[in-house]
Each structure stands twice: as structure tokens, then as C-alpha cells.
Coordinates of C-alpha atoms in Angstrom, one line a residue:
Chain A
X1 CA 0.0 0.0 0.0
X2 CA 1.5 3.6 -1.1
X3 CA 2.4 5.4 2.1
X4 CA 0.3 8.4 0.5
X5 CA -3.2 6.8 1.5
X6 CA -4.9 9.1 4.2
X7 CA -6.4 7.1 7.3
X8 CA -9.5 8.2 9.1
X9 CA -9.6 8.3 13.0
X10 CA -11.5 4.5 13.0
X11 CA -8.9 2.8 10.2
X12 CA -8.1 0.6 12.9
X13 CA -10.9 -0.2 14.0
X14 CA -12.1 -1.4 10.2
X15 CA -9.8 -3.3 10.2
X16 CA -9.7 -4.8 13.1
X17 CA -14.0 -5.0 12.3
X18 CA -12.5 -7.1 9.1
X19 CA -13.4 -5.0 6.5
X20 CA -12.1 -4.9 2.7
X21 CA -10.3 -1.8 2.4
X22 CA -9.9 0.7 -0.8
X23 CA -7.9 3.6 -2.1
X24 CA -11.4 5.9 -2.3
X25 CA -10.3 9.3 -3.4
X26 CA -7.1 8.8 -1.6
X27 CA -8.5 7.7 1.5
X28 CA -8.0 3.9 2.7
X29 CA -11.1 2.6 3.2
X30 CA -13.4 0.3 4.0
X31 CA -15.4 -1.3 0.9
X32 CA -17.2 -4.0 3.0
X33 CA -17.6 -5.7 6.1
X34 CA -20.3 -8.8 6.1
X35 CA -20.8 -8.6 2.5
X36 CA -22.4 -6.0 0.5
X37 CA -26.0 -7.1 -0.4
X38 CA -26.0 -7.6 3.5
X39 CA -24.9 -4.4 4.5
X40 CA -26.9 -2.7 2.1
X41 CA -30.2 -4.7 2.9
X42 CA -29.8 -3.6 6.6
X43 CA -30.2 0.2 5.5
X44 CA -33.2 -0.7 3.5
X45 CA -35.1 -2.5 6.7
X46 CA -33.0 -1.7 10.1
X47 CA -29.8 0.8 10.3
X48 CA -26.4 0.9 8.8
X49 CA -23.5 2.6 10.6
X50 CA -20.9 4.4 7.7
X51 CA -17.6 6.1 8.6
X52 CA -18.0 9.0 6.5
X53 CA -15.0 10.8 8.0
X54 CA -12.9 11.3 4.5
X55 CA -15.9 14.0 3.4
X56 CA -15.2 17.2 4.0
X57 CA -16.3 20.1 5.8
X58 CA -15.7 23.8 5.2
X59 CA -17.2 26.6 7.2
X60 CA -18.0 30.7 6.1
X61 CA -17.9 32.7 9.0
X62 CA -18.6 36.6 9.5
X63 CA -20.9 39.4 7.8
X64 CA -20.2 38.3 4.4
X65 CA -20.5 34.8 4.3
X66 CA -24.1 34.9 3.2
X67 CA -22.8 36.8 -0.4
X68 CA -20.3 34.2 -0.4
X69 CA -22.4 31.4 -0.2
X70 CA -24.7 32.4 -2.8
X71 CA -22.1 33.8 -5.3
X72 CA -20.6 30.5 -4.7
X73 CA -22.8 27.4 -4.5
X74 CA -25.9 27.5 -7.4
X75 CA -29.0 27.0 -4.6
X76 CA -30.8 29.8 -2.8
X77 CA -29.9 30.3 0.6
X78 CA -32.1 32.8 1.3
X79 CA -34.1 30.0 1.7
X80 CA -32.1 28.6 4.4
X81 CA -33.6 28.9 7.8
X82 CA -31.1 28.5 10.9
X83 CA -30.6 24.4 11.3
X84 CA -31.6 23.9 8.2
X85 CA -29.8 22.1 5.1
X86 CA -30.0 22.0 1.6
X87 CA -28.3 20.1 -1.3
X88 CA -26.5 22.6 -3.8
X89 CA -23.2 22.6 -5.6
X90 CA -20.3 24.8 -6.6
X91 CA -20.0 25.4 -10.0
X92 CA -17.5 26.4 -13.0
X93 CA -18.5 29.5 -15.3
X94 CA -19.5 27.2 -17.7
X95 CA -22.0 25.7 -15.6
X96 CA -20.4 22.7 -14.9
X97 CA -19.3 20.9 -11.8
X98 CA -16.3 21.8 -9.4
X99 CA -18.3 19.8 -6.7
X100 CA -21.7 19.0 -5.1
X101 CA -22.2 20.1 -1.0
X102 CA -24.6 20.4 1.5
X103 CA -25.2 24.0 2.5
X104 CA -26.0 23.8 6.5
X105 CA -27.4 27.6 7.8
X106 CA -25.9 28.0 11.4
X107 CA -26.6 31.4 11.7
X108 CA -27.5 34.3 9.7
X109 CA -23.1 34.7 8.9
X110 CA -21.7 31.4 9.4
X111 CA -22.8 28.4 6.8
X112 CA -21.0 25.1 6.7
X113 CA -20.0 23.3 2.9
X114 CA -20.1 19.4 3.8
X115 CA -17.9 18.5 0.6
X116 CA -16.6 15.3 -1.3
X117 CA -13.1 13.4 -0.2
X118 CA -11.4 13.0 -3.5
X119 CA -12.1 16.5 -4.0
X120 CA -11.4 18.6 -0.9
X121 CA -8.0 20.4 -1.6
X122 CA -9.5 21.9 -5.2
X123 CA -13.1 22.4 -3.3
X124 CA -11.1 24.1 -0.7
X125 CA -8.7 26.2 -2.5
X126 CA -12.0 27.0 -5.0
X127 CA -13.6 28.3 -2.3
X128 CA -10.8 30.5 -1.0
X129 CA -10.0 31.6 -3.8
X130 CA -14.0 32.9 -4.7
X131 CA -14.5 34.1 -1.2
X132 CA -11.8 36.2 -1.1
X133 CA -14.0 39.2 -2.5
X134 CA -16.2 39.2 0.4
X135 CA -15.9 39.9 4.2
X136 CA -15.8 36.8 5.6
X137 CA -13.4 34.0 7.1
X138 CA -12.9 30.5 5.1
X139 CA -11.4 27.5 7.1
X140 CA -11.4 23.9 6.6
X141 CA -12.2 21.6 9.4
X142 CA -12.1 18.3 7.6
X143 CA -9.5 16.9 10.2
X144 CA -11.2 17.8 12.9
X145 CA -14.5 15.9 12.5
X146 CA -15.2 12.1 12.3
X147 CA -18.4 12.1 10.5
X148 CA -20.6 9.4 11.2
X149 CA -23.6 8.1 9.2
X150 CA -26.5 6.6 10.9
X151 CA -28.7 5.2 8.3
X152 CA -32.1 2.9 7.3
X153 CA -35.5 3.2 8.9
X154 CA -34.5 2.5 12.6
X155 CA -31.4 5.0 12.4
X156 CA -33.5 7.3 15.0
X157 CA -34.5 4.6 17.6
X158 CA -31.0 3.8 17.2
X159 CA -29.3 7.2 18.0
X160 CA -32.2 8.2 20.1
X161 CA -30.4 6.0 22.7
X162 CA -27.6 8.1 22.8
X163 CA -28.8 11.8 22.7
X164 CA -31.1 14.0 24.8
X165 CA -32.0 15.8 21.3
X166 CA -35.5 15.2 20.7
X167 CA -34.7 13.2 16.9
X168 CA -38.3 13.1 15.7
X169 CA -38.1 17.1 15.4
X170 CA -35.3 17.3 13.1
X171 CA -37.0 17.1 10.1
X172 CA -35.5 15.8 7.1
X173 CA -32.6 18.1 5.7
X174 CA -32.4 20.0 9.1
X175 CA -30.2 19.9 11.8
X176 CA -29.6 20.1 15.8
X177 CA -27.0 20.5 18.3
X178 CA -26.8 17.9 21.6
X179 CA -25.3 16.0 23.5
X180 CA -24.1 12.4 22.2
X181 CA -22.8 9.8 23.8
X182 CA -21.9 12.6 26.4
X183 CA -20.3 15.0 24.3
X184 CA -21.8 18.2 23.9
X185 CA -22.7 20.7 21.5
X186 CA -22.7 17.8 18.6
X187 CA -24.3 18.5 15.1
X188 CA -26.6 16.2 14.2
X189 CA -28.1 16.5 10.9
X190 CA -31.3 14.6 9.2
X191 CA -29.0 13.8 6.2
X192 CA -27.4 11.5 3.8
X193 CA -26.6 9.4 1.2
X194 CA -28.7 6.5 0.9
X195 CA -32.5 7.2 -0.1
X196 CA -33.2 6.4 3.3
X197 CA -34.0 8.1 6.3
X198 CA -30.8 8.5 8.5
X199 CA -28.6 11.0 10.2
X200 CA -24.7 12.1 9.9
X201 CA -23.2 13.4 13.3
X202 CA -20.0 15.1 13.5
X203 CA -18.1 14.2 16.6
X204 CA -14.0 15.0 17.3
X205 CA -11.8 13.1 15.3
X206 CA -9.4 12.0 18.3
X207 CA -9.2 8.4 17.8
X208 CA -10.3 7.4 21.4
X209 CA -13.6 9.6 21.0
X210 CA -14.4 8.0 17.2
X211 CA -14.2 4.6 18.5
X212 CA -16.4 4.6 21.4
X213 CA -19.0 6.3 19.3
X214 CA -18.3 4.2 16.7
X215 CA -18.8 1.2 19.5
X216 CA -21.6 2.7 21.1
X217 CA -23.8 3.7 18.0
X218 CA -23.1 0.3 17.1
X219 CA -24.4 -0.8 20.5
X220 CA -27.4 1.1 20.7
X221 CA -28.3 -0.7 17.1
X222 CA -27.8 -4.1 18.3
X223 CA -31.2 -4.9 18.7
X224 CA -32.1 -4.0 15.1
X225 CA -29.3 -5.7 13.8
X226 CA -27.5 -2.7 12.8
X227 CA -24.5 -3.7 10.4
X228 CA -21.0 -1.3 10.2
X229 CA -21.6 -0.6 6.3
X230 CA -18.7 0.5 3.5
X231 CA -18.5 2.1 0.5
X232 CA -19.7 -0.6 -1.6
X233 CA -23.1 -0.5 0.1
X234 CA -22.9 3.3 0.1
X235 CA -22.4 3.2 -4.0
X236 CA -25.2 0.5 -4.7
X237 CA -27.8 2.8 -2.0
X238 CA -27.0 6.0 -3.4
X239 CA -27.8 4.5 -6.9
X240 CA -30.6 3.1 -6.5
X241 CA -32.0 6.6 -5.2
X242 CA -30.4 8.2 -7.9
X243 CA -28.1 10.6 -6.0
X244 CA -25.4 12.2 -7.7
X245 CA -21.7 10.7 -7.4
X246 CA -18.5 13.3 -8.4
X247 CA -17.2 11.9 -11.4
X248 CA -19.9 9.7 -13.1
X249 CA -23.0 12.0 -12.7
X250 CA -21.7 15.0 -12.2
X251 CA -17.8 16.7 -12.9
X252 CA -16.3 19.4 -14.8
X253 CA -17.7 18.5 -18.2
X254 CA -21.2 17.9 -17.3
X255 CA -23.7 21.1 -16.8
X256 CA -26.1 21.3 -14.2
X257 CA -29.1 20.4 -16.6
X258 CA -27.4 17.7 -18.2
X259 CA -27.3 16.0 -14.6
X260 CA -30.7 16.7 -14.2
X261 CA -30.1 18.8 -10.8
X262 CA -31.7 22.2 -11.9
X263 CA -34.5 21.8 -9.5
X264 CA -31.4 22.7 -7.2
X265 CA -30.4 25.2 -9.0
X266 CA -32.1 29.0 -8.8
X267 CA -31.3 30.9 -11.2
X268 CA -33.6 33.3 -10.6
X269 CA -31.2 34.5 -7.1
X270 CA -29.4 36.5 -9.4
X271 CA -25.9 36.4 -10.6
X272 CA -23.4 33.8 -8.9
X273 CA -20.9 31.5 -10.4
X274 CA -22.2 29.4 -13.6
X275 CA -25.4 31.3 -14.0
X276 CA -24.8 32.8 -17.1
X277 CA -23.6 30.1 -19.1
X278 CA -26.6 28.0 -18.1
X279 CA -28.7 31.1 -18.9
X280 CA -27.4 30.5 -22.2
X281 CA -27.7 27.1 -22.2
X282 CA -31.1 27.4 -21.5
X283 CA -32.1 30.2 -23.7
X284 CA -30.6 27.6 -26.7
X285 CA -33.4 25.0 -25.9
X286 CA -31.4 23.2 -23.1
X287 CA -28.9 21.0 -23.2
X288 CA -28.4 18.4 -26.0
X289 CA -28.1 15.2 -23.6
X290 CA -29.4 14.3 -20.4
X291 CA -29.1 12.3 -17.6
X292 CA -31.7 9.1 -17.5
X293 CA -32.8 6.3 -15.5
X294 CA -31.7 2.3 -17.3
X295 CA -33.3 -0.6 -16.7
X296 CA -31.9 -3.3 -17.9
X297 CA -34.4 -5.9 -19.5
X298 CA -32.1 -8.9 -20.8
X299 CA -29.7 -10.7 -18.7
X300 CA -26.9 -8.4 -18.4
X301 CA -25.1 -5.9 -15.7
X302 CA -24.4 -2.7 -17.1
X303 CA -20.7 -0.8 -15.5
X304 CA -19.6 2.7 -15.5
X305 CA -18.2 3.5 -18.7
X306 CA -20.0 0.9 -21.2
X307 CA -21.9 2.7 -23.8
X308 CA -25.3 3.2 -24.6
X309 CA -27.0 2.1 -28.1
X310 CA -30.0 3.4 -29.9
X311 CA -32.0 0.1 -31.6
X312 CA -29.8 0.1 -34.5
X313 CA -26.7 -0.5 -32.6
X314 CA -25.3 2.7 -33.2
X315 CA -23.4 4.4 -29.7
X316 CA -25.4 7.4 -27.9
X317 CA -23.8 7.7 -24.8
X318 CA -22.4 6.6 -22.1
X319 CA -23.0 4.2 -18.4
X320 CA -22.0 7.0 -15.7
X321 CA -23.0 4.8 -13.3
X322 CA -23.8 1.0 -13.6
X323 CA -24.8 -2.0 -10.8
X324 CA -27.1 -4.3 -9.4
X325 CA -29.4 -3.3 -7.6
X326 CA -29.6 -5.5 -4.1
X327 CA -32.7 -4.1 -2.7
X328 CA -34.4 -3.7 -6.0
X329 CA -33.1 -6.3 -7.7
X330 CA -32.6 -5.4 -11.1
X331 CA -29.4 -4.4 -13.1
X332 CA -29.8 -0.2 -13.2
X333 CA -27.9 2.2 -14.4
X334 CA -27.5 6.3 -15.0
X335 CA -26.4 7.2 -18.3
X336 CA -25.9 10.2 -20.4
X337 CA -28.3 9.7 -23.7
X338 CA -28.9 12.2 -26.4
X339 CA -32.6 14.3 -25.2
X340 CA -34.5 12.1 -27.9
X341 CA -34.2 9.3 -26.1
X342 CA -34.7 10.7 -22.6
X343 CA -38.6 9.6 -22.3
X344 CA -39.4 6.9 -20.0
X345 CA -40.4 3.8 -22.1
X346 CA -37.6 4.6 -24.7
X347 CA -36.3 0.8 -25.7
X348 CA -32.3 1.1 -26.3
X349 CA -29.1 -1.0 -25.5
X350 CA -26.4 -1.1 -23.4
X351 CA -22.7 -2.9 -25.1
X352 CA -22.0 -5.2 -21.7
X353 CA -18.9 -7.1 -23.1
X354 CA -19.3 -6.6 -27.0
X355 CA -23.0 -7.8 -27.0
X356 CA -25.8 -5.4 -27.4
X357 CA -28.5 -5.8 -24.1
X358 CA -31.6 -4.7 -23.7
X359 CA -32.4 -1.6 -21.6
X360 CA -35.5 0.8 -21.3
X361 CA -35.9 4.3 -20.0
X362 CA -37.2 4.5 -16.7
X363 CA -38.1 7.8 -14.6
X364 CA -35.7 8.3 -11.4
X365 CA -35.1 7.5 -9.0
X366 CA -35.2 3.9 -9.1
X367 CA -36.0 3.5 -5.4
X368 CA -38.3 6.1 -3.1
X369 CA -38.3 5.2 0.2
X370 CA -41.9 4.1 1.7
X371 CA -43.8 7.0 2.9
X372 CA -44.4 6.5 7.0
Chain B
X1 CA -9.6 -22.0 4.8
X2 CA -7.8 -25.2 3.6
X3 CA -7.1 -25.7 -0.3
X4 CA -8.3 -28.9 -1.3
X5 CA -4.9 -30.7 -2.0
X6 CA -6.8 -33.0 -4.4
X7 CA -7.2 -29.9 -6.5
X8 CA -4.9 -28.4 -8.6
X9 CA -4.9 -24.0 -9.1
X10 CA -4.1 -21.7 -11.7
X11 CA -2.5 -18.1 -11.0
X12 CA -5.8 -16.9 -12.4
X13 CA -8.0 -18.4 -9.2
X14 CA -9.5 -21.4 -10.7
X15 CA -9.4 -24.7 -9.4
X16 CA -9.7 -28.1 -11.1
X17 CA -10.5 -31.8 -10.0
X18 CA -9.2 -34.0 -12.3
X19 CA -10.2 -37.3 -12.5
X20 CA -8.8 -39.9 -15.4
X21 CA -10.0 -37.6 -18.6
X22 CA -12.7 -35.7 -16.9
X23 CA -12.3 -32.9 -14.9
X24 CA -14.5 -30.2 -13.0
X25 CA -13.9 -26.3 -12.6
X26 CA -14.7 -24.2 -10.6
X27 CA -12.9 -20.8 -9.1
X28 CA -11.1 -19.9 -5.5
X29 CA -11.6 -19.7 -2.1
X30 CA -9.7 -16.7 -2.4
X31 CA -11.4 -15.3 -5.6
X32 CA -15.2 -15.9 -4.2
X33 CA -13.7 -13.7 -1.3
X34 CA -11.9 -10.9 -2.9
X35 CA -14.8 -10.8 -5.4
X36 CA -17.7 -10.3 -2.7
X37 CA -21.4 -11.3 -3.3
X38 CA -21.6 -12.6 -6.2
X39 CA -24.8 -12.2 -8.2
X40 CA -24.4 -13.5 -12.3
X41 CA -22.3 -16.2 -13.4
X42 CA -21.7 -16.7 -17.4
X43 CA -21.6 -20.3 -17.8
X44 CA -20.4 -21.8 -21.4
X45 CA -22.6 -24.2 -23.5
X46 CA -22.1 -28.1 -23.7
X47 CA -20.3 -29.0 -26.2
X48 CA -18.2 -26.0 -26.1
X49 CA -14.4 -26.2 -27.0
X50 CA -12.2 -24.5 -24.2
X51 CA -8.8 -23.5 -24.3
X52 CA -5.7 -23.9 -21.6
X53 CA -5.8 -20.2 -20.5
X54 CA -8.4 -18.7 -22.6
X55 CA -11.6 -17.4 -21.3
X56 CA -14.6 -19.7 -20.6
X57 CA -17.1 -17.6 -19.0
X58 CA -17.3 -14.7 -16.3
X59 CA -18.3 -14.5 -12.6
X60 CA -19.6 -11.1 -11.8
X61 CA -20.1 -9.4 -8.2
X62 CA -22.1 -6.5 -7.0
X63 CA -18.7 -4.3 -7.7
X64 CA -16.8 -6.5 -10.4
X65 CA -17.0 -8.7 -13.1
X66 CA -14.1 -11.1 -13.7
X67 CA -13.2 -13.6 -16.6
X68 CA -13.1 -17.2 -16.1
X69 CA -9.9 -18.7 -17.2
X70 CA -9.9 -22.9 -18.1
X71 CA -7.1 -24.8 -16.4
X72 CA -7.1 -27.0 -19.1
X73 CA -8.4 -27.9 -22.9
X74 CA -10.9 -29.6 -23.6
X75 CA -14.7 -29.9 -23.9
X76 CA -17.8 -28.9 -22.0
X77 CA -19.8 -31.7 -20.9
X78 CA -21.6 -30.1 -17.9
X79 CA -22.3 -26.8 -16.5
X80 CA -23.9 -26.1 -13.2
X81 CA -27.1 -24.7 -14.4
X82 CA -27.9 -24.0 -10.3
X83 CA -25.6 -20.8 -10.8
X84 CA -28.0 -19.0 -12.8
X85 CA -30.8 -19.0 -10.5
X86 CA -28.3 -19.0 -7.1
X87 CA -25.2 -17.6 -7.6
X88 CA -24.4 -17.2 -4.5
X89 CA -23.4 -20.5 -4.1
X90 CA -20.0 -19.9 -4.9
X91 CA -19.9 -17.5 -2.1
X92 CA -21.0 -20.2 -0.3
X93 CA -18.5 -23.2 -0.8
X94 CA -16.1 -22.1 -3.4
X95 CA -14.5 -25.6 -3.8
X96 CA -17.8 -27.4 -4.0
X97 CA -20.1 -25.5 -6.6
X98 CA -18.3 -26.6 -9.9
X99 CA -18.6 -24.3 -12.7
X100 CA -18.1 -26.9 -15.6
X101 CA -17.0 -30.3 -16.9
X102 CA -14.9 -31.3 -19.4
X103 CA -13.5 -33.6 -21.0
X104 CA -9.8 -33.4 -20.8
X105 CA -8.0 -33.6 -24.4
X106 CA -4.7 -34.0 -22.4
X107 CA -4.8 -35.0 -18.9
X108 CA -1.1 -34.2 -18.3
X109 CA -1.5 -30.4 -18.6
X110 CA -3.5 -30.5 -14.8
X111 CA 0.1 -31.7 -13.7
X112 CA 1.9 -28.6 -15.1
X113 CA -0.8 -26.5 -12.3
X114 CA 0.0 -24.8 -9.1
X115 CA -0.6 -27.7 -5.7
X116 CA -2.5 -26.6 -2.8
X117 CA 0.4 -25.9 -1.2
X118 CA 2.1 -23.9 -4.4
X119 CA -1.3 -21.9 -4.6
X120 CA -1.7 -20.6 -1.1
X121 CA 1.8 -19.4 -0.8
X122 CA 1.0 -17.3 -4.3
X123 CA -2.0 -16.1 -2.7
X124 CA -0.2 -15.0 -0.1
X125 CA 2.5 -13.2 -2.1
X126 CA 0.3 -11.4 -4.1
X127 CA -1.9 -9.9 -1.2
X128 CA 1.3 -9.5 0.9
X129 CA -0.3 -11.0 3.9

């Protein structure tokens, strides 16, 4: 193993847990624990535990930090209300991707980016560098939080345990402050990354503090078989609810309406970075391919990078994402496909190892979780 | 987990009981594990010519897909049709669900294969643990 890969507070403990460990973004680890279809089951009907440490976290503090925020990131946080969250992302003056965040309102000047791993440095130094025009302070406190993600439908009963924060108020996409597991003044946000409901808490990243949280969250789940989950799991949930993953749905060469996430973005707030190219693209009829929902029909798995045929075998696109799907069971995939063939029903092919398979259109996400 | 020392291995992670001109396939211990759940097997068809060291078939996982290398020529006379409908079998007891049979068209190349013995220690070397 390169001496390069970064190590979270809990590596030990993954491995010590027996987990299959991975070079993720430059971060070592874990991929899976009991086995993936297990781990990713147990999010779908009980709870999941993730180390989510490697993401990171940037906070805007002072009078300007509300400009920055919204010259910076393509959602309104005007809309923001103090603990609340929303999913936006930083873009490019071409309207593309530099990254996708979670916007967290603390107070009325200090806002906190929750960014990707294998792109914190250039998220950070983006940020910096953008900011810099307004009065406000940037810092990065990705070391200083293990991030924790407590997810399925009995993530609250879980943490409920071990918090005197009233969970069933947080609603989803907000946030509160409590004790857990004895340590105060934690963040706990209704977030995450799975289609499911869950929550992520943010807890020092001293390695004696992340373990017995670690232990104890894993404790408290016991009795609903919670399972320590990796990235695997993590990959195949997030697909199946069609969440965006940096560098197959969304990077610097895809806009924000080919990935389908201009529902996030308002570009009625006025001017910020990447509005007027997507103005443009907008104005010009919108963009030329777009981001769709495969399933599948023949016997087949579809992976990232295999391309997409229309009916007379000719290529369209492109697999930006491709897997089973454990909990629904099928072979889906995301792809980028020419607008024509964007409708749900739309019969095409995907070229799995030289043959041509059978795939339809289907409208995202592939998985909703049940309405309670 | 002990290698079958009945059982001879290629560097590829298939195995192969050999027994007179017949012979059955299958693939690792130690690929089932490093491959995870697996969920789709690509079997060949009866009748099927396979090569020493060309592709057969594939095993795919929820994360991967991986070819299927034969041990040995020959040609199919069986394929474990139980793989399509539970994969997971493999997952299950590596060194008992078979993949295929054959019919060997020289028995001595199975000789010129990695022993239990040979096979663990390049497991070992390659995963540097």
C-alpha cells in the first residue's frame, strides 16, 4: 500500500472490524464488512453505521459569508432557515461541476459546505479563492471531525439512545445541536446518502472519542441488527435513489441540466458563479443530452463506462454509473443519452462485453423510500 | 480456509478436479472472497471447446465482473445450471459448486498446475499477507 493513503480516525478499527479496504479518493477505506448485499439490505429495513469521516467540511464565518455562499454554490440560501440544510453545488462559469455540498445555515453569517473526499483540496482552494471578495473567514475543518452516518428506517430509535435531542423534530434536511454519547454541542443533521431516512453526526476526530462512538452507536443498534456498512453499500444505496456521485453523474464537463439537478439550481437569485452560461444554455433550448434512469431488460449488468445504443446498434452515450441493484433487484444504471431518447419507455441498449442488451428508460429514482 | 490438495490451481483463481480424462472447474476460495457477493455467473454451453488459459465464461459481483480462465483444454460436458438462479453458491462453498466439466483432451496439462500448497503461498505473495 502507497504510504500516501490518508487514514480516518476509525482505520483501525475497520480493520480490526474485518473490512475490505480501498484507495477511495485517496482515502483507505473500508469497501465491506459482512458482505455487501447484507450491509446494504440492513439500510433498506433496520440501520447501517458508515464512517463518512474522509468527506469534507468547510465553514463561512462573518458578515459576508451569506454573499459568499450564494455567489458560490448555485441554490438559494435565502431560503435557508437556521438548522436547516439543503443540497447545492459549486459550479465552473461554464455551468459545470467543481463539486456537489450540503449547505448547512448555522446562523445568519456562518454556513457550513459538507464537501466530497477525493475533492477537498481543489473544493477548498476553489472556495478560498471565490471568497476572497467578500468579508468573511474560510477554514477547513475536515481533520477535525469524524463524521458518522447513521442510516435505514430505525437510524432514529438507534441514536435516540444516545442523545437528549428530541430526533423526531429534526425534520429531514435540518439539523440540531446535543449531547451524544456525552459529548456536547454535537451536530446532528437529518441527512445523507442513501435514499433512506438516517442522520450524519460530526463528533472530534481524536481516535479514542471515534471509536467509542463508533462502538456505542453500534451498540445502541444491536437490537435491530444494525451492520457497520462500507463504500460498496454506500455506492449501490445511493444508486438506487439516484443521488449524484462526483465523477460519473456529475464533474467538470457535465452542466447542471445535463445532470438533471436544476431543480437545485435558482437561477432566478441572481448572478453567482455558472449562471450565465446555463442562462445560455437554456435560452438555446437546453442542453443536448441528459441524464436518464436504465433498466436493464435482458440478462446483463451494465458498469460505469460501457456505452449506450439506440436500436440500430449505433453508440449514444455513455453508463455513468452501472450496478445491481440489491434491494431492487434489477441491473440499473445512469447514463448520459442524447434528449431524444430521454422519455421513459424509450427501448435502447447497453454494449456489456461486446453484445448489445436490452435496456428501457425508466423515470428516477429507481428506489423512493416508503412514505411512513 | 484449507485448499483442497486433491485440487490443482491456476494463477488466475481457478481450481480443477481432475479425474482420469474428466475434470470439473470451478474458481477460489480466495477469488469468491476478494470478489464479494456474487450475483451472475456466465456459464459456457455443452459442447463448447475451451482452451488452456483462454476465457470460458465470467463471474460477476455486485462491484466487479471477472473472466473465467480454463485450467485446461478440452470440452464442456456439464455446466452447473444452479448458478444461474443462485449464484451465490459460490460464495458459499467455493471448492464445491463446480462451474463446468470437461473432458480433458490431455490430462497431463492439470500436472503442469500450481498444488495446494504452491497456490496458497501465491495467494499469499500477491496480497502481501
Amino acid at each position: 500500500m502507497p504510504e500516501t493513503l490518508r487514514k480516518a480516525a476509525l482505520n483501525p478499527i475497520h480493520r480490526l472490524l474485518g473490512a475490505k479496504m480501498v484507495d477511495f479518493g485517496g482515502w483507505d477505506m473500508p469497501v465491506e464488512y459482512s458482505g455487501l448485499i447484507a450491509e446494504h439490505m440492513a439500510v433498506r429495513t433496520g440501520v447501517g453505521l458508515f464512517d463518512v469521516s474522509h468527506m469534507g467540511d468547510i465553514q463561512f464565518r462573518g458578515q459576508g459569508s451569506f454573499d459568499a455562499v450564494q455567489h458560490i454554490s448555485m441554490n438559494d440560501a435565502s431560503r435557508l432557515q437556521v438548522g436547516q440544510a439543503q443540497y447545492s453545488a459549486m459550479l465552473y462559469p461554464q455551468g459545470t461541476f467543481v463539486d456537489d455540498v450540503i449547505v448547512h445555515k448555522f446562523s445568519d453569517n456562518d454556513y457550513l459546505f459538507v464537501i466530497n473526499a477525493g475533492t477537498r483540496e481543489k473544493d477548498y482552494n476553489w472556495v478560498r479563492q471565490n471568497a476572497r471578495q467578500f468579508d468573511c473567514h474560510v477554514s477547513d475543518y475536515s481533520d477535525y471531525y469524524t463524521q458518522l452516518a447513521i442510516q435505514g428506517p430505525k437510524a432514529e430509535a438507534t441514536l435516540q439512545k444516545l442523545t437528549n435531542v428530541d430526533l423526531r423534530a429534526i425534520k429531514f434536511y435540518w439539523f440540531a445541536w446535543g449531547t451524544v454519547c456525552g459529548l456536547p454541542n454535537t451536530l446532528i443533521a437529518r441527512t445523507g446518502y442513501t435514499g433512506e431516512d438516517g442522520f450524519e453526526i460530526y463528533i472530534p476526530s481524536d481516535a479514542a472519542t471515534s471509536e467509542r462512538v463508533w462502538n456505542e452507536v453500534l451498540e445502541a443498534g444491536r437490537e435491530f441488527d444494525i451492520k457497520p456498512c462500507g463504500l460498496g453499500a454506500r455506492n449501490t444505496l445511493r444508486l438506487e435513489a439516484a443521488l449524484s456521485l462526483y465523477g460519473h453523474e456529475i464533474s467538470e464537463k457535465i452542466n447542471v441540466f445535463e445532470a438533471g439537478l436544476d431543480r437545485f439550481c435558482k437561477l432566478e437569485k441572481g448572478t453567482f458563479i455558472g449562471s450565465e452560461a446555463l442562462k445560455q444554455v437554456q435560452a438555446a433550448g437546453g442542453p443536448e443530452r441528459k441524464l436518464v434512469g436504465l433498466e436493464v431488460v435482458e440478462r446483463g449488468i451494465a458498469r460505469d463506462g460501457y456505452r449506450v445504443l439506440d436500436g440500430q446498434g449505433q453508440p449514444i452515450g455513455n453508463v455513468a454509473s452501472g450496478s445491481p441493484a440489491p434491494f431492487l433487484k434489477k441491473n440499473i444504471v445512469l447514463a448520459f443519452v442524447p434528449r431524444a431518447y430521454a422519455e421513459p419507455g424509450t427501448e435502447v441498449a447497453v454494449e456489456i462485453r461486446s453484445n448489445p442488451v436490452k435496456a428501457k428508460v425508466v423515470p428516477l429514482p429507481f428506489y423512493k423510500k416508503p412514505k411512513v | 480456509m484449507a485448499y483442497p490438495t486433491k485440487y490443482r490451481y491456476t494463477r488466475e483463481h481457478e481450481w480443477i478436479d481432475a479425474n482420469g480424462k474428466t475434470a470439473s472447474i470451478g474458481i477460489t476460495e480466495h477469488a469468491q472472497d476478494s470478489l464479494g457477493d456474487i450475483v451472475f455467473v456466465e456459464l459456457p454451453k455443452i459442447g463448447d471447446k475451451v482452451e488452456k488459459g483462454k476465457v470460458f465464461g465470467s463471474v460477476e459481483s455486485v462491484k466487479a465482473v471477472s473472466d473465467l480462465y480454463s485450467p485446461a483444454s478440452g470440452t464442456v460436458t456439464a455446466v452447473n445450471e444452479e448458478l444461474t438462479s443462485a449464484p451465490e453458491k459460490i460464495n458459499a462453498d467455493a471448492h464445491v459448486a463446480w462451474i463446468m466439466k470437461i473432458e480433458l483432451s490431455d490430462p497431463g496439462e492439470v500436472e503442469s498446475l500450481l498444488t495446494a500448497d504452491a497456490y496458497e503461498e501465491y495467494v499469499k505473495e500477491e496480497t502481501g499477507h
